[in-house]
Coordinates of C-alpha atoms in Angstrom, one line a residue:
M810 CA 3.2 3.8 -39.8
A811 CA 1.8 7.4 -39.6
E812 CA 1.2 9.5 -36.7
M813 CA -1.5 9.3 -34.7
T814 CA -4.1 12.2 -34.9
S815 CA -5.4 14.5 -32.3
T816 CA -8.9 13.3 -32.6
L817 CA -8.1 9.3 -32.7
R818 CA -5.6 9.7 -29.9
R819 CA -8.5 11.8 -27.8
A820 CA -11.0 8.8 -28.7
L821 CA -8.7 6.5 -27.3
I822 CA -7.4 8.4 -24.2
S823 CA -11.3 9.3 -23.2
A824 CA -12.0 5.3 -23.6
T825 CA -9.1 4.4 -21.7
F826 CA -10.3 6.8 -19.0
A827 CA -14.1 5.9 -19.1
R828 CA -13.8 2.2 -18.8
R829 CA -11.4 2.5 -16.2
D830 CA -13.9 4.7 -14.0
I831 CA -16.8 2.5 -14.8
D832 CA -14.8 -0.9 -14.2
E833 CA -14.2 1.2 -10.8
N834 CA -18.0 1.9 -10.3
F835 CA -19.2 -1.4 -11.8
G836 CA -17.0 -4.1 -12.1
P837 CA -16.7 -6.6 -14.7
A838 CA -19.6 -6.9 -16.9
S839 CA -19.6 -10.7 -16.7
E840 CA -20.7 -10.2 -13.5
L841 CA -23.5 -8.3 -14.1
D842 CA -27.3 -9.4 -15.3
S843 CA -28.5 -8.2 -18.1
E844 CA -30.5 -4.9 -16.9
E845 CA -27.1 -3.7 -15.1
R846 CA -24.9 -4.7 -17.8
S847 CA -27.4 -2.5 -19.9
W848 CA -26.8 0.5 -17.2
R849 CA -23.0 -0.2 -17.6
R850 CA -23.1 0.0 -21.1
D851 CA -24.9 3.5 -21.6
T852 CA -22.8 5.0 -18.6
L853 CA -19.6 4.2 -20.4
R854 CA -21.0 6.1 -23.7
T855 CA -22.1 9.1 -21.7
T856 CA -18.5 8.6 -19.3
F857 CA -16.4 8.3 -22.8
L858 CA -18.6 11.9 -24.4
D859 CA -17.6 13.3 -21.0
Y860 CA -14.1 12.8 -21.2
R861 CA -13.8 13.5 -25.1
D862 CA -16.1 16.7 -24.9
T863 CA -15.2 18.1 -21.7
R864 CA -12.5 16.8 -19.7
V865 CA -9.8 16.2 -22.2
M866 CA -8.1 19.5 -22.6
G867 CA -6.0 18.7 -25.0
V868 CA -3.7 15.0 -26.4
G869 CA -0.7 14.8 -27.8
A870 CA 2.3 12.1 -28.0
D871 CA 4.2 14.1 -25.2
W872 CA 3.2 17.3 -23.3
R873 CA 4.0 20.0 -25.2
Q874 CA 1.9 18.3 -28.1
A875 CA -1.0 18.0 -25.4
L876 CA -0.3 22.0 -24.8
Q877 CA -0.3 22.6 -28.3
D878 CA -3.6 20.3 -28.8
A879 CA -5.3 22.5 -26.0
A880 CA -4.5 26.0 -27.9
G881 CA -5.8 24.5 -30.7
T882 CA -8.9 23.3 -29.6
G883 CA -9.3 27.0 -27.5
R884 CA -9.2 25.4 -24.6
I885 CA -5.9 27.1 -23.6
D886 CA -4.6 30.8 -24.7
L887 CA -0.7 29.9 -25.3
A888 CA -0.3 34.1 -25.4
E889 CA -1.1 34.3 -21.8
Y890 CA 2.5 32.6 -21.8
D891 CA 4.2 34.5 -24.6
G892 CA 4.1 30.8 -26.7
N893 CA 6.2 29.6 -23.9
L894 CA 5.2 26.1 -23.5
E895 CA 7.1 25.1 -20.1
A896 CA 5.8 28.2 -18.7
A897 CA 1.9 27.4 -19.4
R898 CA 2.7 24.0 -18.4
D899 CA 4.5 25.4 -15.0
T900 CA 1.6 27.1 -14.2
L901 CA -1.3 25.1 -15.5
L902 CA 0.0 22.2 -12.7
H903 CA 0.5 24.9 -10.2
G904 CA -3.5 25.9 -10.3
A905 CA -4.4 22.5 -9.3
I906 CA -7.0 22.7 -12.1
W907 CA -5.6 20.6 -14.8
E908 CA -3.3 17.0 -14.7
F909 CA -1.2 16.0 -17.1
Q910 CA -1.5 12.2 -17.0
T911 CA 0.2 9.6 -19.1
T912 CA -1.7 6.6 -21.1
A913 CA -0.5 4.2 -23.1
H914 CA -1.8 6.3 -26.4
G915 CA 0.0 9.6 -25.1
I916 CA -0.5 12.4 -22.6
A917 CA -3.4 14.1 -21.5
I918 CA -4.3 16.8 -20.6
L919 CA -7.4 17.2 -18.0
D920 CA -9.4 19.3 -16.6
T921 CA -10.3 18.1 -12.8
C922 CA -13.1 20.4 -11.8
A923 CA -15.0 19.1 -14.8
A924 CA -15.1 15.8 -13.0

């Protein structure tokens, strides 16, 4: 099986987070009337785009790949850490701005301030 691209991984992870948020806010679609389902669908799309474009800083099969993805998209400058991924991870974890979250599709680095 071919390795998953970061674009696909970002979409799958963003969809997972968006669905979780929408399920918490709206409940199951089967319990909603047509107008509420329409609102739910619109909100799901908006939430997915927010995760994909803003909140998900990097993705990967592991935290190292997620950091490299974040650097590749210009969301983090690894030069600040002399390319030391462990130092970058430790600093980011202690900064209380980003979280590393494990999903069924890999690791995501989330910007918690963008929420």
